[in-house]
PDB file of N, CA and C in Angstrom:
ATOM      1  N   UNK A   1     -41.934 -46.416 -19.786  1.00 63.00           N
ATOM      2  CA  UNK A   1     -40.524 -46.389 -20.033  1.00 63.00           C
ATOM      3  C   UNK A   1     -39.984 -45.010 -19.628  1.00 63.00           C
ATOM      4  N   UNK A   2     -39.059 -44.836 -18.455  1.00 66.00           N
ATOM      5  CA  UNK A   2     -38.185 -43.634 -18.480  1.00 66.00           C
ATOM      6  C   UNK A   2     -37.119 -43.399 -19.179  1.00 66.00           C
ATOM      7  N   UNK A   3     -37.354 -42.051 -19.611  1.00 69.00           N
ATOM      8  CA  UNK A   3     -36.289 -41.660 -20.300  1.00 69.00           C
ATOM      9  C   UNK A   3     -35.312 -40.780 -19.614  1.00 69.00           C
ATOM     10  N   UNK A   4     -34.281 -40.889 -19.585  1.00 65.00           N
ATOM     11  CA  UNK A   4     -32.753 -40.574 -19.027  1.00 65.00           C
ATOM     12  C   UNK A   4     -32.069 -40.293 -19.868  1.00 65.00           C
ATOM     13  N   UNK A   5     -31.731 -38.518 -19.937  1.00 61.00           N
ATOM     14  CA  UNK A   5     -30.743 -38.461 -20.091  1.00 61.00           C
ATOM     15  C   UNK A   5     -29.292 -37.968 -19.571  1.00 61.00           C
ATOM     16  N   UNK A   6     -28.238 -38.947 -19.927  1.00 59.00           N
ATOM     17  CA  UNK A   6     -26.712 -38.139 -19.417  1.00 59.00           C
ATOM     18  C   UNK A   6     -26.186 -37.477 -20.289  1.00 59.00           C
ATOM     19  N   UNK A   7     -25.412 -36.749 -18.968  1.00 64.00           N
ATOM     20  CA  UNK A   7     -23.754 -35.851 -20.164  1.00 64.00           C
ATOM     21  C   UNK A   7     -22.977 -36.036 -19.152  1.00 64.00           C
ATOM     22  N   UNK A   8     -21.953 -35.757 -19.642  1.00 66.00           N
ATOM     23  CA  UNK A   8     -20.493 -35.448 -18.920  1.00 66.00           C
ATOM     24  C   UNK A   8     -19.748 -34.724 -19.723  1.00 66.00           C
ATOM     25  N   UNK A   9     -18.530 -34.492 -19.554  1.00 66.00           N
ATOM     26  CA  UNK A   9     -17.424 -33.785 -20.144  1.00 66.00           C
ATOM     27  C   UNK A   9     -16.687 -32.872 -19.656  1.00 66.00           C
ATOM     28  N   UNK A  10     -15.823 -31.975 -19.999  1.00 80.00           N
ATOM     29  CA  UNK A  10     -14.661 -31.788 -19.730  1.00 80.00           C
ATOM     30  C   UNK A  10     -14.423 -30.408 -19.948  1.00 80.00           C
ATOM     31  N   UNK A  11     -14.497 -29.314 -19.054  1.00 73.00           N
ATOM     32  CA  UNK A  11     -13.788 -28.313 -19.610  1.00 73.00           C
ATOM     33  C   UNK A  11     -12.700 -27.648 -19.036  1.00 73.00           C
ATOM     34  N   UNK A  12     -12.011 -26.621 -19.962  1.00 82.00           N
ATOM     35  CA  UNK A  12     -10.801 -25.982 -19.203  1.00 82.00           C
ATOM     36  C   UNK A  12     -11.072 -24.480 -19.581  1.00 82.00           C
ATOM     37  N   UNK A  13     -10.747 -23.613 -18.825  1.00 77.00           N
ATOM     38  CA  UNK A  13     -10.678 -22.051 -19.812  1.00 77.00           C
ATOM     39  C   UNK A  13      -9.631 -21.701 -18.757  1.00 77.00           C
ATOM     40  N   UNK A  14      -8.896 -20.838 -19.422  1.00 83.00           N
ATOM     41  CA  UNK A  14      -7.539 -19.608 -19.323  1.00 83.00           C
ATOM     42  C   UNK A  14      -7.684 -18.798 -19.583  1.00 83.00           C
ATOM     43  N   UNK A  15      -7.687 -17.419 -19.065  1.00 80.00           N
ATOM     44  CA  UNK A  15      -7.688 -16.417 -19.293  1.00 80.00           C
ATOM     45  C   UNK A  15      -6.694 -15.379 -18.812  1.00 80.00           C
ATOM     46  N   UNK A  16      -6.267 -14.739 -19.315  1.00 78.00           N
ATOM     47  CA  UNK A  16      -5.083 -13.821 -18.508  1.00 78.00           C
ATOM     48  C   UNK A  16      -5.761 -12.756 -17.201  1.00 78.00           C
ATOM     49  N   UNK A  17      -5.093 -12.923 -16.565  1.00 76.00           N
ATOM     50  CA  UNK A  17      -5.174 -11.855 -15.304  1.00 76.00           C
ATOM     51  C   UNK A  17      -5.732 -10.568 -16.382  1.00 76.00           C
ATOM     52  N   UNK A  18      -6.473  -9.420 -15.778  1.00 82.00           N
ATOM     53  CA  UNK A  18      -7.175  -8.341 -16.328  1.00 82.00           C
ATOM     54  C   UNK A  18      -6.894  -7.225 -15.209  1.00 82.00           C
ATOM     55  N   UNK A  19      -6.809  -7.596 -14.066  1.00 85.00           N
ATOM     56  CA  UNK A  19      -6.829  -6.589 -12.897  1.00 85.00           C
ATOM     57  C   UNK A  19      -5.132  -6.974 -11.941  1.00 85.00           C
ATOM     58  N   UNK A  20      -4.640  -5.844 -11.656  1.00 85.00           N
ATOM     59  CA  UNK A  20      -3.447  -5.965 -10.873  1.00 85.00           C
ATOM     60  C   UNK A  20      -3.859  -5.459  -9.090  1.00 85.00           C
ATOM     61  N   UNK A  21      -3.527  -5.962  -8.448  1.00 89.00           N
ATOM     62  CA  UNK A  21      -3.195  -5.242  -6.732  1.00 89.00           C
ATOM     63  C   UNK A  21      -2.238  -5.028  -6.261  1.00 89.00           C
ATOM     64  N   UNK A  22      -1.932  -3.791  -6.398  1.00 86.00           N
ATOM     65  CA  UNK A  22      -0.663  -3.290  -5.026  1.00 86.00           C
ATOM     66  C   UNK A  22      -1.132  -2.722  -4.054  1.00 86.00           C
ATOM     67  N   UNK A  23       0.159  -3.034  -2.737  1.00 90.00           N
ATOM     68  CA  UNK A  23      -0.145  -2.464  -1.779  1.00 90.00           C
ATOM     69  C   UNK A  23       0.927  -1.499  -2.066  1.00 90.00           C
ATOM     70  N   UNK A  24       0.853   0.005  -1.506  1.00 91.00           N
ATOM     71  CA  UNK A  24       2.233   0.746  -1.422  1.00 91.00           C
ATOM     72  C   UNK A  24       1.472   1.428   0.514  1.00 91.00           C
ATOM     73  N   UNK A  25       3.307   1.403   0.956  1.00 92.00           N
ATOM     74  CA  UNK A  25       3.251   2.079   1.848  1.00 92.00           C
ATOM     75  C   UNK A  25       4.034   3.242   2.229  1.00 92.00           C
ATOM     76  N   UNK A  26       3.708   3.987   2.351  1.00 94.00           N
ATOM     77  CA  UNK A  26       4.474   5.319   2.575  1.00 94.00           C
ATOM     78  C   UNK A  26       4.664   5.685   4.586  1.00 94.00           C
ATOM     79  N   UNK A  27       6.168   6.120   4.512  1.00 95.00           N
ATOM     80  CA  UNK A  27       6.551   6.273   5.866  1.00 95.00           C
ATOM     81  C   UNK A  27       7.212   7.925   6.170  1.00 95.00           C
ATOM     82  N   UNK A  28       7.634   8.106   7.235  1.00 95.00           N
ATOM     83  CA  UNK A  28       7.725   9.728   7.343  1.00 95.00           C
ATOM     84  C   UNK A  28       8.316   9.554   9.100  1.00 95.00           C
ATOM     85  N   UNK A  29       9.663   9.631   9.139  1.00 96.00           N
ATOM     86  CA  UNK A  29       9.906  10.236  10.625  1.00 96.00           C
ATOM     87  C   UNK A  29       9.887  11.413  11.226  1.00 96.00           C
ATOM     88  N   UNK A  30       9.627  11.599  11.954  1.00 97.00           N
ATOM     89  CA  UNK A  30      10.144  12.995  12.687  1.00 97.00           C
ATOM     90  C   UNK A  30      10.154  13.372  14.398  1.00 97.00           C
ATOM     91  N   UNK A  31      10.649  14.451  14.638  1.00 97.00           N
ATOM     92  CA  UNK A  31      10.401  14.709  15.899  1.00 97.00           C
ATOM     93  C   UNK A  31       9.169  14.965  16.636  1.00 97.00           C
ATOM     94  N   UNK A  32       8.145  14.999  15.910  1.00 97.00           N
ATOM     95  CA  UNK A  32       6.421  15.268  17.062  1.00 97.00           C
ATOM     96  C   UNK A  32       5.601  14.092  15.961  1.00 97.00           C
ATOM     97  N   UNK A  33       4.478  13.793  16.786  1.00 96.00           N
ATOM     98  CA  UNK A  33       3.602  12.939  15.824  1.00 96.00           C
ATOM     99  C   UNK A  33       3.430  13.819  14.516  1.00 96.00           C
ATOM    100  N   UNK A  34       3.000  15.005  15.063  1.00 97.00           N
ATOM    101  CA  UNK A  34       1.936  16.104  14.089  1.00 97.00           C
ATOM    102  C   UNK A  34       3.332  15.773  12.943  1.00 97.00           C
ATOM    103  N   UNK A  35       4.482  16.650  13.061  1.00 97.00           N
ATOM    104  CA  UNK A  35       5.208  16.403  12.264  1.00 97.00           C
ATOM    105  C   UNK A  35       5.557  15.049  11.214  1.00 97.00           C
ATOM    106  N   UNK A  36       5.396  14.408  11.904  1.00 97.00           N
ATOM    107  CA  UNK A  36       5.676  12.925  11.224  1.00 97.00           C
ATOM    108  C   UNK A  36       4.384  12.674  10.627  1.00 97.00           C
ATOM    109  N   UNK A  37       3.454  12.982  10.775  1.00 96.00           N
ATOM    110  CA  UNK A  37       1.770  12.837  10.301  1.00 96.00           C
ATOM    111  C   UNK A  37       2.332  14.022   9.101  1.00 96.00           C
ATOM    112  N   UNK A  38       2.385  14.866   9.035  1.00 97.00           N
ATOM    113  CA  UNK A  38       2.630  16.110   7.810  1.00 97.00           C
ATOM    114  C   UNK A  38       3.274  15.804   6.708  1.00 97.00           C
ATOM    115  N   UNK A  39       4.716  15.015   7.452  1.00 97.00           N
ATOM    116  CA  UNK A  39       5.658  14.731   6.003  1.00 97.00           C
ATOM    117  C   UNK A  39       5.077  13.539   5.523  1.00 97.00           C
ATOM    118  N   UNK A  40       4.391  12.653   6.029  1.00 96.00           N
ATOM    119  CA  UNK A  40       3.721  11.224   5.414  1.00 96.00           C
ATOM    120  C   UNK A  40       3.008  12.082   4.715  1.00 96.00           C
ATOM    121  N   UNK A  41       1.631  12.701   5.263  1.00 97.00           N
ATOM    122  CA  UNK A  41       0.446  13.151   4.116  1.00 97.00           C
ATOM    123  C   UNK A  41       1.108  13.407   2.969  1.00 97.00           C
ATOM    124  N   UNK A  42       2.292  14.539   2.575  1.00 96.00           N
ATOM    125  CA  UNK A  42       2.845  15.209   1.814  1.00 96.00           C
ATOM    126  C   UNK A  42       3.666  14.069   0.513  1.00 96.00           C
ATOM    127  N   UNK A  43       4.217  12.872   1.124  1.00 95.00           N
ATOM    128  CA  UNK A  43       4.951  11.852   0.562  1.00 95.00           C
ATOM    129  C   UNK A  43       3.081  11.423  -0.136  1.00 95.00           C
ATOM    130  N   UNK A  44       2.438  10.820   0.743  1.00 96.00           N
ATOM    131  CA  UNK A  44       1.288  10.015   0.190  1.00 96.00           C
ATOM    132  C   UNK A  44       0.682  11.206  -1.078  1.00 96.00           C
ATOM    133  N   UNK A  45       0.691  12.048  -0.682  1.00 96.00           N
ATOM    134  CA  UNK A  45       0.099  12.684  -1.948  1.00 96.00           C
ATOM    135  C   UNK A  45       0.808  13.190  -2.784  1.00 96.00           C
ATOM    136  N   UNK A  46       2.082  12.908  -3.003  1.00 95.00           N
ATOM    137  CA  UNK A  46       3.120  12.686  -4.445  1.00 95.00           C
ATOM    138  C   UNK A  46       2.420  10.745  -4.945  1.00 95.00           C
ATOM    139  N   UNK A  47       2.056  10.253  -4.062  1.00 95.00           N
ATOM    140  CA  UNK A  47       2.233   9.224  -4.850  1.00 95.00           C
ATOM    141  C   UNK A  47       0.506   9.285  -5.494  1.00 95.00           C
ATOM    142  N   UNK A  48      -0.412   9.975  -4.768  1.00 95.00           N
ATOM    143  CA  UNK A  48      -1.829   9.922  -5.523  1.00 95.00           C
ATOM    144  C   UNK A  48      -1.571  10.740  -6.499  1.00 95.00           C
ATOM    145  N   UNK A  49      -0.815  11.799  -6.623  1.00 95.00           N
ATOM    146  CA  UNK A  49      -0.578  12.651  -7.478  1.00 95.00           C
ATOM    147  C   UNK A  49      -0.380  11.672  -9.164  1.00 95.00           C
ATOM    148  N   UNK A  50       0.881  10.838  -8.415  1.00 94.00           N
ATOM    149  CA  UNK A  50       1.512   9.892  -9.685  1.00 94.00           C
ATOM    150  C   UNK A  50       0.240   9.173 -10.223  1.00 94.00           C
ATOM    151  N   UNK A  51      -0.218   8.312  -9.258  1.00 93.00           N
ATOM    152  CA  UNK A  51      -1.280   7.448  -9.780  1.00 93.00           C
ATOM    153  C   UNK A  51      -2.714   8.028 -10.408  1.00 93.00           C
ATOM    154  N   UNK A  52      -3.081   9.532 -10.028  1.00 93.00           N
ATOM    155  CA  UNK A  52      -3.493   9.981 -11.192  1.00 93.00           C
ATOM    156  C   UNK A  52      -2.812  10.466 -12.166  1.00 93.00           C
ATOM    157  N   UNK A  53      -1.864  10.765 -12.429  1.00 92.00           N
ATOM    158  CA  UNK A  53      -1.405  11.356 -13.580  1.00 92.00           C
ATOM    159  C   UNK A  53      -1.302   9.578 -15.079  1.00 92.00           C
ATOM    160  N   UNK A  54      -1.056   8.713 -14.735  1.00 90.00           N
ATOM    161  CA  UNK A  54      -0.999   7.514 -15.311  1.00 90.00           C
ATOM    162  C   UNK A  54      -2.472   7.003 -15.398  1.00 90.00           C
ATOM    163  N   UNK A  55      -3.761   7.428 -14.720  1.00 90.00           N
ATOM    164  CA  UNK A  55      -4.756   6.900 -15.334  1.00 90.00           C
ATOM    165  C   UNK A  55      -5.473   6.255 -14.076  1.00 90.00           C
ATOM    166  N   UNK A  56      -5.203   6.264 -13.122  1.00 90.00           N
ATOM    167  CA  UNK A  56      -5.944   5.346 -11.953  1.00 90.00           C
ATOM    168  C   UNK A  56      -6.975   5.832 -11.251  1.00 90.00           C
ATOM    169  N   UNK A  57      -7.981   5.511 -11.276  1.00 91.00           N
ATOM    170  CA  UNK A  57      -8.865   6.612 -10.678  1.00 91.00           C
ATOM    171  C   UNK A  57      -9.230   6.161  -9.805  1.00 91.00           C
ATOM    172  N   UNK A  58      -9.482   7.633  -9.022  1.00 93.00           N
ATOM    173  CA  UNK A  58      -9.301   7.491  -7.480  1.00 93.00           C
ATOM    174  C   UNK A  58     -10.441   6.422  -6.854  1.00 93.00           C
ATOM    175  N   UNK A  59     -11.671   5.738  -7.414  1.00 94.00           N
ATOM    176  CA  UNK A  59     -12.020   4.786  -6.570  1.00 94.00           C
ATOM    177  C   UNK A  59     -11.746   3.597  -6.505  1.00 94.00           C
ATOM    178  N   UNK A  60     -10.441   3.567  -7.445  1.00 93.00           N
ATOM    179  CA  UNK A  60      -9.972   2.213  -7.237  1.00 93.00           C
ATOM    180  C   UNK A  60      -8.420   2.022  -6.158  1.00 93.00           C
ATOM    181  N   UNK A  61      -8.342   3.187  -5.263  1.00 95.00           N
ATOM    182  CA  UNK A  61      -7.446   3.193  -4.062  1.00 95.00           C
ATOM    183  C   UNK A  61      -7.780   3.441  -3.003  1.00 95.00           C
ATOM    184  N   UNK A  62      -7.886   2.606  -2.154  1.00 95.00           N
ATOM    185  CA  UNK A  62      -8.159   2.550  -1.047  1.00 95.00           C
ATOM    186  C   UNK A  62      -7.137   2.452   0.158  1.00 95.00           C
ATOM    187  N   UNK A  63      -7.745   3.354   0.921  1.00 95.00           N
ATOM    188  CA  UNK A  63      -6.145   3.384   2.757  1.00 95.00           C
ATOM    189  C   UNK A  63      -6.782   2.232   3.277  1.00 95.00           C
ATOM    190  N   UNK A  64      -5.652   1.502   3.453  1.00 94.00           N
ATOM    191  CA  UNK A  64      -6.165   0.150   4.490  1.00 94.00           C
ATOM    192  C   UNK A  64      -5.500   0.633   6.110  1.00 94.00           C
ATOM    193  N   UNK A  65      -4.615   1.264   6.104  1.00 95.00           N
ATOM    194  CA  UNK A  65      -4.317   1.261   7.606  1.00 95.00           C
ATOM    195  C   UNK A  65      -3.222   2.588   7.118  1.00 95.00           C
ATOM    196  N   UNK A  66      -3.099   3.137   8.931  1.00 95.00           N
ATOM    197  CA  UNK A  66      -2.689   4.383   9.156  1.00 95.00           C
ATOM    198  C   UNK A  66      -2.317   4.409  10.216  1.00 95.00           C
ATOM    199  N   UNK A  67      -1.443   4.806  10.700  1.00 96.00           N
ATOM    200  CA  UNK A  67      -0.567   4.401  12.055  1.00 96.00           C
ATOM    201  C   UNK A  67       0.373   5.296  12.449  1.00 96.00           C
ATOM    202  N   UNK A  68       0.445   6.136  13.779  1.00 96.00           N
ATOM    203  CA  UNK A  68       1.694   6.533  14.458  1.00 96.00           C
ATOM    204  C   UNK A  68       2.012   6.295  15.545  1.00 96.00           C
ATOM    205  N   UNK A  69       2.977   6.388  15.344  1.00 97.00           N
ATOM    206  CA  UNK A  69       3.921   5.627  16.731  1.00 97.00           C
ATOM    207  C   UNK A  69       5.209   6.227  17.221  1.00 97.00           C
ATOM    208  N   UNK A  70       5.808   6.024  18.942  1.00 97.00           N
ATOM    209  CA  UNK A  70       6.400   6.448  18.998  1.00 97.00           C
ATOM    210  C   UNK A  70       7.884   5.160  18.441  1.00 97.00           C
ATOM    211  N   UNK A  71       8.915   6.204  18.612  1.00 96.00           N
ATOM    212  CA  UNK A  71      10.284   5.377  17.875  1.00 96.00           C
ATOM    213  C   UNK A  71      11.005   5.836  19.189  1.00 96.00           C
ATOM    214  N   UNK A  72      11.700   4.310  19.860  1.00 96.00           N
ATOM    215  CA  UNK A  72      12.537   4.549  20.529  1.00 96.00           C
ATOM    216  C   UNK A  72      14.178   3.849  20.297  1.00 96.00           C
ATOM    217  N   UNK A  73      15.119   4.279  21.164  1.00 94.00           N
ATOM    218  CA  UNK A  73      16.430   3.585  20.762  1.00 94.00           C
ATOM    219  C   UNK A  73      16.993   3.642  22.020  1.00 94.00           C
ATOM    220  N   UNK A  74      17.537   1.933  22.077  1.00 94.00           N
ATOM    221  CA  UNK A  74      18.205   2.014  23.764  1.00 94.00           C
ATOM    222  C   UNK A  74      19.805   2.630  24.153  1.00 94.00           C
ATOM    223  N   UNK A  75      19.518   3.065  25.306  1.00 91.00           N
ATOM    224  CA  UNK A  75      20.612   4.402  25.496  1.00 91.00           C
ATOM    225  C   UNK A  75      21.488   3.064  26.552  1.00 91.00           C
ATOM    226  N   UNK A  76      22.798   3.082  26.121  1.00 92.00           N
ATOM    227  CA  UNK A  76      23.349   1.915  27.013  1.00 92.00           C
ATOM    228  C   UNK A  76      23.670   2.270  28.120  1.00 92.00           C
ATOM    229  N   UNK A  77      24.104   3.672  28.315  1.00 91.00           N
ATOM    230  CA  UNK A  77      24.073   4.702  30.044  1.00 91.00           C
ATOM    231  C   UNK A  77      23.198   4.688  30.739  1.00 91.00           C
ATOM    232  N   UNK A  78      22.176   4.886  30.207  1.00 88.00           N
ATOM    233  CA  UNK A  78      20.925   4.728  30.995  1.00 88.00           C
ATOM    234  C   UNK A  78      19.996   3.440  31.196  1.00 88.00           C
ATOM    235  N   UNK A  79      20.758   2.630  30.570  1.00 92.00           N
ATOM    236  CA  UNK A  79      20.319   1.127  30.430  1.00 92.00           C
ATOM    237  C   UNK A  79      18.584   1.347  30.304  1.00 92.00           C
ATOM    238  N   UNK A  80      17.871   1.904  29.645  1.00 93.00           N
ATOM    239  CA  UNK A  80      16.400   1.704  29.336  1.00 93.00           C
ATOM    240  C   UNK A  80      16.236   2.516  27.262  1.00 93.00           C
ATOM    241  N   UNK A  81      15.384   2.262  27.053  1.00 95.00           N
ATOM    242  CA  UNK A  81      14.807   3.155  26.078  1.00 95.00           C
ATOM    243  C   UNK A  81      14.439   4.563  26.109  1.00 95.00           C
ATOM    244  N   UNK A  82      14.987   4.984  25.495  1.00 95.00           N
ATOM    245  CA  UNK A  82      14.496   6.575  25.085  1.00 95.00           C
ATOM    246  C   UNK A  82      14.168   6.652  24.113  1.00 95.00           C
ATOM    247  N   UNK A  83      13.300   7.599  24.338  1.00 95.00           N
ATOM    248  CA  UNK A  83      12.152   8.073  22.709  1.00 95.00           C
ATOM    249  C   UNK A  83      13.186   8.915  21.856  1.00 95.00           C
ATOM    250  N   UNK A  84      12.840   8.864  20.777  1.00 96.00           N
ATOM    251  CA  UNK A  84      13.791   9.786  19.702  1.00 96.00           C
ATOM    252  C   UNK A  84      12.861  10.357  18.517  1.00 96.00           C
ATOM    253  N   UNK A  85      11.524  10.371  18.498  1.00 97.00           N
ATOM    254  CA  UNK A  85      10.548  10.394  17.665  1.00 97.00           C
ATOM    255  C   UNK A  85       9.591   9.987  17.372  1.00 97.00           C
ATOM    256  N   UNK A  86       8.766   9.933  16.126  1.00 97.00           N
ATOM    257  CA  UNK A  86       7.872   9.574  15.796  1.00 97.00           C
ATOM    258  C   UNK A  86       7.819   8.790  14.857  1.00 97.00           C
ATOM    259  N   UNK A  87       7.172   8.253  14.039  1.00 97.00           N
ATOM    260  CA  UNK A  87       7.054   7.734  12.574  1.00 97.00           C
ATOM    261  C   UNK A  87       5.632   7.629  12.532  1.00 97.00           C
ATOM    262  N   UNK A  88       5.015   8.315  11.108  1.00 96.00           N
ATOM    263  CA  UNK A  88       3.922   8.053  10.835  1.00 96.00           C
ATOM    264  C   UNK A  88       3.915   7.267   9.356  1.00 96.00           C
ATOM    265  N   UNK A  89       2.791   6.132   8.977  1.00 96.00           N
ATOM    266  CA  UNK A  89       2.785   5.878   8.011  1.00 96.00           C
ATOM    267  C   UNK A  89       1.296   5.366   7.527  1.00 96.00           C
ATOM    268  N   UNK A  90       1.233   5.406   5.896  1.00 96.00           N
ATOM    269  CA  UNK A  90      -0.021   4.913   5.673  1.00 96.00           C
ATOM    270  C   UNK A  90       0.307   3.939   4.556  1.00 96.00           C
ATOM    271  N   UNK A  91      -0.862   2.823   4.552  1.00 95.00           N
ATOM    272  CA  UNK A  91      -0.608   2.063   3.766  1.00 95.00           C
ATOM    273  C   UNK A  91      -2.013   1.897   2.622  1.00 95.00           C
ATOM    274  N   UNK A  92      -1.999   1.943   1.211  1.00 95.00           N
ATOM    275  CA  UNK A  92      -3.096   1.769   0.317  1.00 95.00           C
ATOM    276  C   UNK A  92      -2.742   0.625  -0.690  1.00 95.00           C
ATOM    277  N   UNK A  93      -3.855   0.397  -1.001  1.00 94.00           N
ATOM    278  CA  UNK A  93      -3.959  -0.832  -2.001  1.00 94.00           C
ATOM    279  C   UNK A  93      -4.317  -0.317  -3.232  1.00 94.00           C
ATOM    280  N   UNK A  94      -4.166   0.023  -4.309  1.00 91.00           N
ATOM    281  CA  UNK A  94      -4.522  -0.167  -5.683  1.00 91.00           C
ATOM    282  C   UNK A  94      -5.009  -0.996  -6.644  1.00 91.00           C
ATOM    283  N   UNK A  95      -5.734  -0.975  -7.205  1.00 90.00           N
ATOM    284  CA  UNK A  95      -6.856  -1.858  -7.991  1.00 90.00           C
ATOM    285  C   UNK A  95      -6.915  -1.699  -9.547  1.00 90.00           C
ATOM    286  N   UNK A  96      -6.116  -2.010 -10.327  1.00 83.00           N
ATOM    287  CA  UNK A  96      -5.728  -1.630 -11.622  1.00 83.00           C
ATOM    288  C   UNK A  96      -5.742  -1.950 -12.445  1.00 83.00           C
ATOM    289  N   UNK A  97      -6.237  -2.027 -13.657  1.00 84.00           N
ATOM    290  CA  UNK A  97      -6.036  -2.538 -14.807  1.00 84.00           C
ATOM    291  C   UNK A  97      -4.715  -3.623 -15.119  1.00 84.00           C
ATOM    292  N   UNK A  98      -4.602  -4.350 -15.300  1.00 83.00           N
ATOM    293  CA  UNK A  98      -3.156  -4.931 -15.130  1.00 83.00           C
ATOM    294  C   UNK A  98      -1.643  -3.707 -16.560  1.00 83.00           C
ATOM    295  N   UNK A  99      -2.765  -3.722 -17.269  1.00 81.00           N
ATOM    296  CA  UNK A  99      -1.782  -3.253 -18.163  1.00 81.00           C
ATOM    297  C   UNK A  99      -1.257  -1.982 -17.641  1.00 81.00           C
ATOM    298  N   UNK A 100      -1.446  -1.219 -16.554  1.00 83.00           N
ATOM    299  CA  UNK A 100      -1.041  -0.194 -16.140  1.00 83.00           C
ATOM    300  C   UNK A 100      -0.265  -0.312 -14.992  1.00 83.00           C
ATOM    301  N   UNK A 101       0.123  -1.448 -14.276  1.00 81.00           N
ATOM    302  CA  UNK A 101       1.041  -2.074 -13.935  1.00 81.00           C
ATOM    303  C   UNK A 101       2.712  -1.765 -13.822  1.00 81.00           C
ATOM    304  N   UNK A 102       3.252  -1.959 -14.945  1.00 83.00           N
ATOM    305  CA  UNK A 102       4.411  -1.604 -15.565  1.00 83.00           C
ATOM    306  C   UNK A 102       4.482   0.174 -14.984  1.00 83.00           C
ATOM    307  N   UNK A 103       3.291   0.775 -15.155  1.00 86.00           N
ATOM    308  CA  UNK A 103       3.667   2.262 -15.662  1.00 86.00           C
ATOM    309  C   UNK A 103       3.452   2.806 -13.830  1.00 86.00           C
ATOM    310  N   UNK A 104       3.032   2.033 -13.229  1.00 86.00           N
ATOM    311  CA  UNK A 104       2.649   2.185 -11.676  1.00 86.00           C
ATOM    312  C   UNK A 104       3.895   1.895 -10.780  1.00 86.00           C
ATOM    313  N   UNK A 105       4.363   0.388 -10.985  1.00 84.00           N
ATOM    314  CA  UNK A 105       5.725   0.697 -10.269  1.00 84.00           C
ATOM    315  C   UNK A 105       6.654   1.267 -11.123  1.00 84.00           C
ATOM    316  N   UNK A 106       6.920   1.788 -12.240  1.00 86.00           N
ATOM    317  CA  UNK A 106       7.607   2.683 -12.544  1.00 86.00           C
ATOM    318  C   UNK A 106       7.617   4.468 -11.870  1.00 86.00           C
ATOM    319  N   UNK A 107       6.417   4.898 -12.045  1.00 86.00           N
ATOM    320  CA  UNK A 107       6.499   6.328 -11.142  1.00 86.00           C
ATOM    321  C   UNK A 107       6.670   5.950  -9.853  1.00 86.00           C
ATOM    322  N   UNK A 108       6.341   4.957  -8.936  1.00 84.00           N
ATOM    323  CA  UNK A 108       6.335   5.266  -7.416  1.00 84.00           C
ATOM    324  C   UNK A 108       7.805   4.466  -7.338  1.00 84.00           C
ATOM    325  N   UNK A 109       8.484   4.217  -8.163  1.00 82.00           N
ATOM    326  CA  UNK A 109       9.959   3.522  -7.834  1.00 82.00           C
ATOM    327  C   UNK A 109      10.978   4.688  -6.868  1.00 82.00           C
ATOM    328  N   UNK A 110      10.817   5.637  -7.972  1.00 78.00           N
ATOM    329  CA  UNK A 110      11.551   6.468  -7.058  1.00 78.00           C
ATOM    330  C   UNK A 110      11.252   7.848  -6.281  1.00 78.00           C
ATOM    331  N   UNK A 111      10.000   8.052  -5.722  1.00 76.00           N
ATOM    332  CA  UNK A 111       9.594   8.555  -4.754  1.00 76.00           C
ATOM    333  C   UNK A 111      10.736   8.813  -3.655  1.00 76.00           C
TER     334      UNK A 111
END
């Protein structure tokens, strides 16, 4: 005689979110790359500044991308594009506790 046994049943679980992700990106124009690379670094590190001062530690931010470029604007006399600058920018992700959230886009609101 084999013996067999079944189950079945049913479950559900909920749990609240524990971890938050932002991306923030910080931008910076200017007239030379170097320049436009300087005032970004300077902006990006008011905002690491913020995010340590609230509790985030630094291995939970990571740079996903970093980029300069030139900026042009079309000249209607000359019917083509001309350069007018630079823009540099970087972009990071944050990895956070959720409850620290609130207190994260609050300091980088007004950067």
């Amino acid at each position: 005689m084999d013996r067999i046994i079944t189950v079945t049943g049913q479950a559900e679980a909920k749990k609240a979110p524990e971890l938050a992700y932002f991306s923030v990106t910080v931008s910076a124009n200017a007239k030379t790359s170097v320049m436009a690379g300087q005032a970004q670094a300077t902006l990006m590190r008011q905002v690491l500044e913020k995010l340590d001062d609230i509790g985030v530690p630094k291995i939970a931010v990571k740079t996903n991308r970093f980029n300069t470029q030139q900026v042009y604007e079309y000249d209607q006399k000359k019917q083509r594009q001309v350069p007018t600058g630079f823009v540099a920018s970087q972009q990071i992700t944050v990895v956070g506790d959720i409850a620290l959230a609130a207190k994260i886009v609050e300091q980088l609101r007004d950067l």
